[in-house]
Short mmCIF file of C-alpha atoms and ligand atoms in Angstrom, two decimals:
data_model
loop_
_atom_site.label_atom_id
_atom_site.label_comp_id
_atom_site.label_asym_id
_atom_site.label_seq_id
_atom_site.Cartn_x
_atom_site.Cartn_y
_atom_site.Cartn_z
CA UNK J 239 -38.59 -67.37 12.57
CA UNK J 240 -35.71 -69.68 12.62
CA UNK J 241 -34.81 -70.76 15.87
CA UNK J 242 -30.83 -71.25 16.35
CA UNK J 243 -31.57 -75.12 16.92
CA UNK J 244 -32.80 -75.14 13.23
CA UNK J 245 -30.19 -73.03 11.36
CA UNK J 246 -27.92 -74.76 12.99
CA UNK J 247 -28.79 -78.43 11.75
CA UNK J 248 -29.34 -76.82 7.96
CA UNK J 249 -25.82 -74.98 8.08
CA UNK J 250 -24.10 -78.48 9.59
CA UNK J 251 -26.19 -80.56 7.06
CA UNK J 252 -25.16 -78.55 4.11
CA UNK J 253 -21.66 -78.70 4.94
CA UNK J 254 -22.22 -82.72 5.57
CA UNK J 255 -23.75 -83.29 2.19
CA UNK J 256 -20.80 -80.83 0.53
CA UNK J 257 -18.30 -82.42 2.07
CA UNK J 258 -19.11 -86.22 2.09
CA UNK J 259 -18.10 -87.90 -1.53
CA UNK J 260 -15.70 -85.37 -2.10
CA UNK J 261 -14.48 -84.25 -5.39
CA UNK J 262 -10.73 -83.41 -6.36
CA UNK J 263 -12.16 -79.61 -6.65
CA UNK J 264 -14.52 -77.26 -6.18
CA UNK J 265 -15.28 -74.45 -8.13
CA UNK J 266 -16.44 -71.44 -6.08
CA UNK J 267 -18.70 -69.79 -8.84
CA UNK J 268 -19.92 -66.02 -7.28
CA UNK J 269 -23.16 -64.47 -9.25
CA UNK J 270 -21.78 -62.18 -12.45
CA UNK J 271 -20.32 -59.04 -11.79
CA UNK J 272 -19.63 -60.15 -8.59
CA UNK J 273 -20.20 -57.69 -5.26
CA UNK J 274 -18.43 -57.40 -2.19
CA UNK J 275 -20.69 -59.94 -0.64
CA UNK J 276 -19.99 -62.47 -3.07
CA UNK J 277 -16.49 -62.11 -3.43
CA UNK J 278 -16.42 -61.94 0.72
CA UNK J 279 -18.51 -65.49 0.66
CA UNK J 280 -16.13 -67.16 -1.83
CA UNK J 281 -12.97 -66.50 0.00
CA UNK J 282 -14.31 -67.65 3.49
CA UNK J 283 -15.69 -70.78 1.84
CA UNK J 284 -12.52 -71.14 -0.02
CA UNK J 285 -11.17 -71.13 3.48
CA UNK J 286 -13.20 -73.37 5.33
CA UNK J 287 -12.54 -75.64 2.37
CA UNK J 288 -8.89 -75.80 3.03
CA UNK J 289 -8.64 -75.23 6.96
CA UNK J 290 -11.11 -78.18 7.39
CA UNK J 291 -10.85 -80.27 4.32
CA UNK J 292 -7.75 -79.65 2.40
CA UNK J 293 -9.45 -79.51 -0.23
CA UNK J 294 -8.92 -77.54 -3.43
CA UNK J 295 -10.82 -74.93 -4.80
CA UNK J 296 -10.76 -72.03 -7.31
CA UNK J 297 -13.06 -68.84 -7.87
CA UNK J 298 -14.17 -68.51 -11.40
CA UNK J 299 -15.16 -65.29 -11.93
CA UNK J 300 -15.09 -62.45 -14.49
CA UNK J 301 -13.69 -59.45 -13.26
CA UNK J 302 -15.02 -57.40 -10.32
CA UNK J 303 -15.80 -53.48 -11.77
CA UNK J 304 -13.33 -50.91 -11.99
CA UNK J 305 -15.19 -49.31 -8.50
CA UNK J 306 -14.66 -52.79 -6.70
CA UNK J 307 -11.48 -53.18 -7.68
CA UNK J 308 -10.49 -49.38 -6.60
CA UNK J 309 -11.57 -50.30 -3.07
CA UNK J 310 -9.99 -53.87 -2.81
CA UNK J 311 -6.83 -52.17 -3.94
CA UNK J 312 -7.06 -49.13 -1.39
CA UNK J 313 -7.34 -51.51 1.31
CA UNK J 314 -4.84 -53.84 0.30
CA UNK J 315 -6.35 -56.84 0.08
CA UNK J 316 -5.51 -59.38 -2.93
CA UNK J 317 -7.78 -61.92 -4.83
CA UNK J 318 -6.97 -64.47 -7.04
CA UNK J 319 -9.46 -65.92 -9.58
CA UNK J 320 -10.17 -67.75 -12.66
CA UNK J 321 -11.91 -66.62 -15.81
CA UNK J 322 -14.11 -68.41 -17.00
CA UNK J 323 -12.35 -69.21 -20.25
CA UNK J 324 -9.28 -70.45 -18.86
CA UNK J 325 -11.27 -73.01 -16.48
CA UNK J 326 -11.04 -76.51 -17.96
CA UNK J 327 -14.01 -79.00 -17.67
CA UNK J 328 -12.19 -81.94 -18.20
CA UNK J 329 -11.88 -82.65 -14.50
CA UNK J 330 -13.97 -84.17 -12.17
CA UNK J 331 -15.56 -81.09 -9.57
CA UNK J 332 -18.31 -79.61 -7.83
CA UNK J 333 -20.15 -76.62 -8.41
CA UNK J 334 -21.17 -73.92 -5.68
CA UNK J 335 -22.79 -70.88 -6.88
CA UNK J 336 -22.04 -68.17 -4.22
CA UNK J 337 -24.76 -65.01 -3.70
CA UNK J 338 -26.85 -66.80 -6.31
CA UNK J 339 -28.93 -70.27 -6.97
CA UNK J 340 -30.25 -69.83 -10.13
CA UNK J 341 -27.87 -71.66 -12.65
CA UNK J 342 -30.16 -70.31 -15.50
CA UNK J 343 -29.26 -66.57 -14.02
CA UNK J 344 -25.86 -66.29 -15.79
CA UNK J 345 -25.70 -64.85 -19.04
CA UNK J 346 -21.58 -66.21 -19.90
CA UNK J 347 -21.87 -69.31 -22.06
CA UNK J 348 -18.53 -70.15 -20.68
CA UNK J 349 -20.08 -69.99 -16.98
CA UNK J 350 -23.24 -72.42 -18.07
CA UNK J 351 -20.96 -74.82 -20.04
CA UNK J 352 -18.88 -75.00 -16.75
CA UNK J 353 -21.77 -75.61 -14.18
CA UNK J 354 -23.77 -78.11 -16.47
CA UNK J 355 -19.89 -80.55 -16.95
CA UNK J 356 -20.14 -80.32 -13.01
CA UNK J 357 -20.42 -83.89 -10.73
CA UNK J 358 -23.03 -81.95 -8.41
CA UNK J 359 -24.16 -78.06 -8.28
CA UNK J 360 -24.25 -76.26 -4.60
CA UNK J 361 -25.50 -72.93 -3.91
CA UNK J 362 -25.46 -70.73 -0.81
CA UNK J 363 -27.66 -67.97 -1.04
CA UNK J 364 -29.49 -65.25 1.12
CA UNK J 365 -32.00 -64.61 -2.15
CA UNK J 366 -35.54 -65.83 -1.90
CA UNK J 367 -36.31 -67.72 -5.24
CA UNK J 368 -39.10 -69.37 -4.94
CA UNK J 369 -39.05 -73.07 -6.50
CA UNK J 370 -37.86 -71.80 -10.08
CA UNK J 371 -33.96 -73.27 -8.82
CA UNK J 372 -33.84 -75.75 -5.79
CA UNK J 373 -34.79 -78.48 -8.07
CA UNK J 374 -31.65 -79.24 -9.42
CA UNK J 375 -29.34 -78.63 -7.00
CA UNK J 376 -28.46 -78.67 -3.14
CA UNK J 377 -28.80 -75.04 -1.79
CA UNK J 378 -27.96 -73.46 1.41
CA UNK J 379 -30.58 -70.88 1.92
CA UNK J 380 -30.95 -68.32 5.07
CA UNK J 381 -33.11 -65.17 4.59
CA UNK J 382 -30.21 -62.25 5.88
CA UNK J 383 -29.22 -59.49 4.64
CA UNK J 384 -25.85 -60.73 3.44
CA UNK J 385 -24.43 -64.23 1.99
CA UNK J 386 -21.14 -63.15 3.69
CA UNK J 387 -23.11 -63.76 6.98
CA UNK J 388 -24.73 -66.84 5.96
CA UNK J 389 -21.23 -68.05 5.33
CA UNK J 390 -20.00 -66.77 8.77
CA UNK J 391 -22.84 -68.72 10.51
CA UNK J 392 -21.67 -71.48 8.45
CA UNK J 393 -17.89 -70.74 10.18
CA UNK J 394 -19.35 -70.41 13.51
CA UNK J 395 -21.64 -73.42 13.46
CA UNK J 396 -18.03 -75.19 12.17
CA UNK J 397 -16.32 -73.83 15.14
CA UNK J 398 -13.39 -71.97 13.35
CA UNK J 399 -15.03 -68.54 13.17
CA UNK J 400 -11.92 -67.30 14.85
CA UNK J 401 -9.92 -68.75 12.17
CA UNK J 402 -11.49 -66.62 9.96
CA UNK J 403 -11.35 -63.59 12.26
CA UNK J 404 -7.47 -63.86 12.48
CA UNK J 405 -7.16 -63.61 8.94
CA UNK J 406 -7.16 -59.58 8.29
CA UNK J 407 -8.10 -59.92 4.17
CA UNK J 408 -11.31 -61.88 5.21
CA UNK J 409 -12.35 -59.92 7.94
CA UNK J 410 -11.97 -57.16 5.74
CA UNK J 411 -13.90 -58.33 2.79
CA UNK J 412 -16.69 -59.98 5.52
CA UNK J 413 -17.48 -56.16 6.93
CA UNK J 414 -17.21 -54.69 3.11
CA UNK J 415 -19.97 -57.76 2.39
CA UNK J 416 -21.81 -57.00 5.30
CA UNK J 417 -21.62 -52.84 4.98
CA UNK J 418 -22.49 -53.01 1.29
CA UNK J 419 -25.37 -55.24 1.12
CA UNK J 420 -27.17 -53.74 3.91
CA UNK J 421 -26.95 -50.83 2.20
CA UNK J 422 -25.00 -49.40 5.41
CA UNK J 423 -26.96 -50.90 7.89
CA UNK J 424 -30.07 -50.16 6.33
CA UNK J 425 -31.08 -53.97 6.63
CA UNK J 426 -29.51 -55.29 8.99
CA UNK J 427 -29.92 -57.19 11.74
CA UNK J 428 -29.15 -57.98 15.26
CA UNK J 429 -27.12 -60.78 13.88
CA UNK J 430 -25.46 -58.15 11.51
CA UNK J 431 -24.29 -55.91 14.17
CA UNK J 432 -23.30 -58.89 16.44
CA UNK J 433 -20.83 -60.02 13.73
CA UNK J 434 -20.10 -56.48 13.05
CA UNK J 435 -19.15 -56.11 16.25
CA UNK J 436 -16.35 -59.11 16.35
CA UNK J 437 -15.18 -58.03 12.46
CA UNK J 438 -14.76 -54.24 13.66
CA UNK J 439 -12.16 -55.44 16.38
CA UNK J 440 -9.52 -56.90 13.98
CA UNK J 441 -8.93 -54.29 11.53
CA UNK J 442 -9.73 -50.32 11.05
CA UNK J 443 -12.93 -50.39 10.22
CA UNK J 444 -13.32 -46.77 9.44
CA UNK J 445 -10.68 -46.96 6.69
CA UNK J 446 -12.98 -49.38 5.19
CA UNK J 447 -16.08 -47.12 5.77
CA UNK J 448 -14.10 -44.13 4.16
CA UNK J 449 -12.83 -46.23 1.06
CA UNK J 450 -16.43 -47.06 0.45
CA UNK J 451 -18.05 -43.72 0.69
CA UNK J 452 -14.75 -41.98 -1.30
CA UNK J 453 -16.49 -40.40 -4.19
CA UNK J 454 -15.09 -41.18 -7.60
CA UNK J 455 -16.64 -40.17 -10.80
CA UNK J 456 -18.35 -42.46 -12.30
CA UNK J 457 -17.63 -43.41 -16.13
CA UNK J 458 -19.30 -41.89 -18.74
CA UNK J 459 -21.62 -44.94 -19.56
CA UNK J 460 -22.62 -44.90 -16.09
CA UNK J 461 -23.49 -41.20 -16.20
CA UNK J 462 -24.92 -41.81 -19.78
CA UNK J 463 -27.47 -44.48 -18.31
CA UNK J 464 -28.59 -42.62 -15.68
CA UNK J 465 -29.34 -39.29 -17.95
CA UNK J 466 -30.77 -41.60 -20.75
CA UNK J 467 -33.13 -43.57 -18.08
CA UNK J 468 -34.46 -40.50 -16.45
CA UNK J 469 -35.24 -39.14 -20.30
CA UNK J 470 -37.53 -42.23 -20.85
CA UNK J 471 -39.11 -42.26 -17.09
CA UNK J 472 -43.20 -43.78 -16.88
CA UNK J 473 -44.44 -42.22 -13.99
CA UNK J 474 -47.81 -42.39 -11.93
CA UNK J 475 -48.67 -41.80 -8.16
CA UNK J 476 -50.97 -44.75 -7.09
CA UNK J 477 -52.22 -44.32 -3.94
CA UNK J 478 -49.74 -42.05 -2.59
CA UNK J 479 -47.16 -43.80 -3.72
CA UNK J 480 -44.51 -42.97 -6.67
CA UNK J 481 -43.70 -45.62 -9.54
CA UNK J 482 -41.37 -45.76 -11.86
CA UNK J 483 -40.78 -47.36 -14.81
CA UNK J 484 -37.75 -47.00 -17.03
CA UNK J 485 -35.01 -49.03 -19.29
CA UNK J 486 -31.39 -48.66 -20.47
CA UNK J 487 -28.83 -51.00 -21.83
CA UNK J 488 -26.66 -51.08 -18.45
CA UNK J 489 -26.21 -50.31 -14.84
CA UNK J 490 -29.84 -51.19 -14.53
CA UNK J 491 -29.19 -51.94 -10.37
CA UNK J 492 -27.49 -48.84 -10.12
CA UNK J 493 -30.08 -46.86 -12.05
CA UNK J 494 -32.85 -48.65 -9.93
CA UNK J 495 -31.44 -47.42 -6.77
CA UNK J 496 -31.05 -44.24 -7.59
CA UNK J 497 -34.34 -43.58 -8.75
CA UNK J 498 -35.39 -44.26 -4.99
CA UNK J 499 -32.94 -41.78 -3.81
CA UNK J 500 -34.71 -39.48 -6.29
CA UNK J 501 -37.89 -39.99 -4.52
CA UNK J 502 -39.71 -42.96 -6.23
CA UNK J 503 -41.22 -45.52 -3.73
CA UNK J 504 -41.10 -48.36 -6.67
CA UNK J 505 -38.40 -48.48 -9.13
CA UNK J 506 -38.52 -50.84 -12.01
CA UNK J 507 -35.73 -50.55 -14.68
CA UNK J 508 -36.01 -52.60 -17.63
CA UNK J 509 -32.59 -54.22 -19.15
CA UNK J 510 -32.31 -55.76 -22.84
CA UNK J 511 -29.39 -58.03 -23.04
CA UNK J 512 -27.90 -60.21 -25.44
CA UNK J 513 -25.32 -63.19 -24.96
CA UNK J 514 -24.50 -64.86 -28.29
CA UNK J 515 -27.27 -63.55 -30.16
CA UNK J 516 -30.15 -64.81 -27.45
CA UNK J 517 -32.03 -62.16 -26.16
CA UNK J 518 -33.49 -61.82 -22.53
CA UNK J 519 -34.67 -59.17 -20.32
CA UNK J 520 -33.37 -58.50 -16.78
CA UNK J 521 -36.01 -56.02 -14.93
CA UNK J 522 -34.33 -54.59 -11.55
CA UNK J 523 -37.05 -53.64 -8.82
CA UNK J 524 -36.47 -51.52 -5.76
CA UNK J 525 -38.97 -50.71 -2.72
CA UNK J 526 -39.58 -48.48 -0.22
CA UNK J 527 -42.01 -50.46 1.70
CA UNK J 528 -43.99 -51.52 -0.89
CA UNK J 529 -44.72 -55.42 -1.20
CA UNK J 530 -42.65 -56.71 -3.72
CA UNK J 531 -43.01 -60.32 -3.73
CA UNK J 532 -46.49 -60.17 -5.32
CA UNK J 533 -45.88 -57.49 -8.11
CA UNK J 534 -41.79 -59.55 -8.96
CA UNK J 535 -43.81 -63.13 -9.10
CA UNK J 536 -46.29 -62.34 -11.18
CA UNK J 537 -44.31 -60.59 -13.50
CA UNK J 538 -41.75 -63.93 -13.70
CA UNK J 539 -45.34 -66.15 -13.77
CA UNK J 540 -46.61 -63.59 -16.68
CA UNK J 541 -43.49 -64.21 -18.97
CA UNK J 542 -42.48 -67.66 -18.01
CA UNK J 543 -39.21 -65.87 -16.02
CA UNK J 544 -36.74 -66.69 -13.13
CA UNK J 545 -36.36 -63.86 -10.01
CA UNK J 546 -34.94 -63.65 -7.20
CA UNK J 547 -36.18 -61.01 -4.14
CA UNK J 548 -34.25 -59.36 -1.38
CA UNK J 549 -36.36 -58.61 1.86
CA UNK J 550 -38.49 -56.60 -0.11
CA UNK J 551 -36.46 -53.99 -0.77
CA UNK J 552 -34.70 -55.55 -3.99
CA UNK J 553 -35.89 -57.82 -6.74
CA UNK J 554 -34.81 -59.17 -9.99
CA UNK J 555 -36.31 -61.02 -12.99
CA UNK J 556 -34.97 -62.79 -16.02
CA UNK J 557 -37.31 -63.24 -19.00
CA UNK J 558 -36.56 -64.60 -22.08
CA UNK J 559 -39.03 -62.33 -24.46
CA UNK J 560 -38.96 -60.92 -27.57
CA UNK J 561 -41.43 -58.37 -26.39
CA UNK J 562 -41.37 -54.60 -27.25
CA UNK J 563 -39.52 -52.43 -24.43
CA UNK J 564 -42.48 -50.02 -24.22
CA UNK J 565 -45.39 -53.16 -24.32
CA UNK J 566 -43.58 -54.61 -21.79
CA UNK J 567 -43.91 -51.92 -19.30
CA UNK J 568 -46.87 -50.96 -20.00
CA UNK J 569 -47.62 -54.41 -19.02
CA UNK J 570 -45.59 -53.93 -15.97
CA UNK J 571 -47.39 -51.05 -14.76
CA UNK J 572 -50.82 -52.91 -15.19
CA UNK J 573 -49.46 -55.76 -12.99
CA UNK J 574 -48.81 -52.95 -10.55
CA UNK J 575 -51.29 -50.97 -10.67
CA UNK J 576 -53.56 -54.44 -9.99
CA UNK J 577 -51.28 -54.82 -6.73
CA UNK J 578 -51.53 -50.97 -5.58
CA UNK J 579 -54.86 -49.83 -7.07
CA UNK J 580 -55.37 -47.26 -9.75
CA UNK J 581 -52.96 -44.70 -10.91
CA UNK J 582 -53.02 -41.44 -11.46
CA UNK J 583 -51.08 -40.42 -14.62
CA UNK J 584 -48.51 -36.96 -14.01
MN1 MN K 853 -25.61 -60.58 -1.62
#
């Protein structure tokens, strides 16, 4: 338990240490294929950096998907961003990685270049990642369900939280941070619903709701990963419980969640990807009440990886290895099998 005293003094001290020796810029850097909640957390920060600092910033980002931008265009509110390629490092600037704190998570060249040319490397992040990242940079950490509300603590500690509450486009992107990454509530927590509950006065929160939960068809190499990942499902019931293990090429969050809305109670999608002609592996876990932090740490300790775990409902893993898709979860399921006891093969 943190006790307000605490969070307090680490939101204030970050903000002391980010602030002091200030560079000419900051570049707002939000995880790849940025969410609501990191988009959200770059625009308040962005704001807090001019309101209290005047200082400049940008947010270098690839663009947000097709879905995200449906629903930030629906409700009207506009971003502006950088890509990556068109971001010069000839400056001098400071890095902060939003919704992330693992610089060796991103897979754009053009994103690594840009954070390893930085004066000093930030991060604000509500994902638990063990010691694999902190090293090398100064990170704001807070174990909520959202960055967004990380960031509004942040605001509130700052005591301009109703700056950012008069301002309709970030009170809008806070509750579609806050509403997304809590899976609608799923996860959240009285502090949630207490900022909820000052967001939802401003603007018409059920538009929002109703944007959200508008059902579009998804593209066809959504629908294609989904049908090809439920082809190559490995499935066993240990204990009661339903695992399962399966890859494809993309969508691998999307695939992993709804796998538990099938019925699984641990979802594990495997993801081969290649940036420049490296290879790695990303392999997405979800949870329904099973331990994860065991089973997602000794996976990254097993093959020398990086993760990162949500309240043990999400996880993720990045492994650089040249190992066979169907070795490597076969290698998975022993590691959980080890953590759940013995399975029974259907
Ligand atoms: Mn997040």
């Amino acid at each position: 338990m943190h006790s307000l005293k605490q969070s307090e003094n680490k939101y204030l001290k970050f903000w002391e240490k980010l602030t002091t020796d200030r560079p000419e810029l900051y570049v707002l850097i939000p995880h790849e294929k940025p969410d609501f909640d990191a988009i959200a957390s770059s625009c308040i920060l962005q704001k807090l950096l001019t309101t209290l600092m005047q200082i400049k910033s940008v947010i270098v980002m690839d663009s947000p998907t097709l879905e995200t931008q449906y629903v930030l265009r629906e409700l009207n509110i506009d971003l502006v961003w950088m890509n990556p390629g068109d971001f010069s490092t000839e400056g001098s600037y400071d890095v902060v990685l939003i919704d992330s704190s693992n610089p060796e998570r991103f897979i754009s060249e053009q994103i690594k270049q840009l954070i390893g040319a930085s004066r000093r490397i930030f991060a604000i992040d509500h994902h638990f990642t063990g010691e694999s990242a902190s090293a090398t940079l100064e990170l704001l950490y807070h174990p909520v369900p959202a960055t967004t509300e990380i960031i509004l603590g942040l605001s509130e500690e700052l005591g301009v939280l109703s700056n950012i509450l008069e301002d309709e486009r970030l009170t809008k992107l806070a509750i579609l941070g806050l509403v997304t990454d809590t899976y609608f509530f799923t996860l959240a927590t009285p502090s949630t619903f207490r900022y909820m509950s000052k967001l939802s006065e401003r603007v018409q929160y059920i538009k929002i709701v109703e944007t959200l939960r508008k059902k579009r068809e998804q593209p066809l190499p959504e629908k294609l990963a989904r049908l090809k990942a439920m082809q190559r499902i490995m499935l066993r019931v240990i204990n009661s419980k339903i695992v399962c293990i399966t890859h494809v090429g993309s969508y691998e969050s999307k695939v992993a969640s709804s796998l538990l809305d099938m019925g699984a109670d641990l979802s594990i999608v495997i993801s081969p990807k290649r940036e420049r002609g490296k290879k790695l592996i990303r392999v997405i876990l979800r949870s329904k009440g099973i331990q994860l932090e065991p089973i997602v740490k000794e996976i990254a300790d097993v093959y020398g990886g990086s993760y990162g775990i949500l309240m043990n409902y999400a996880g993720g893993i990045q492994i650089s290895s040249k190992e066979r898709i169907d070795k490597l979860r076969k290698a998975i399921m022993e590691i959980v099998f080890k953590h759940l006891g013995e399975g029974v093969e259907t």
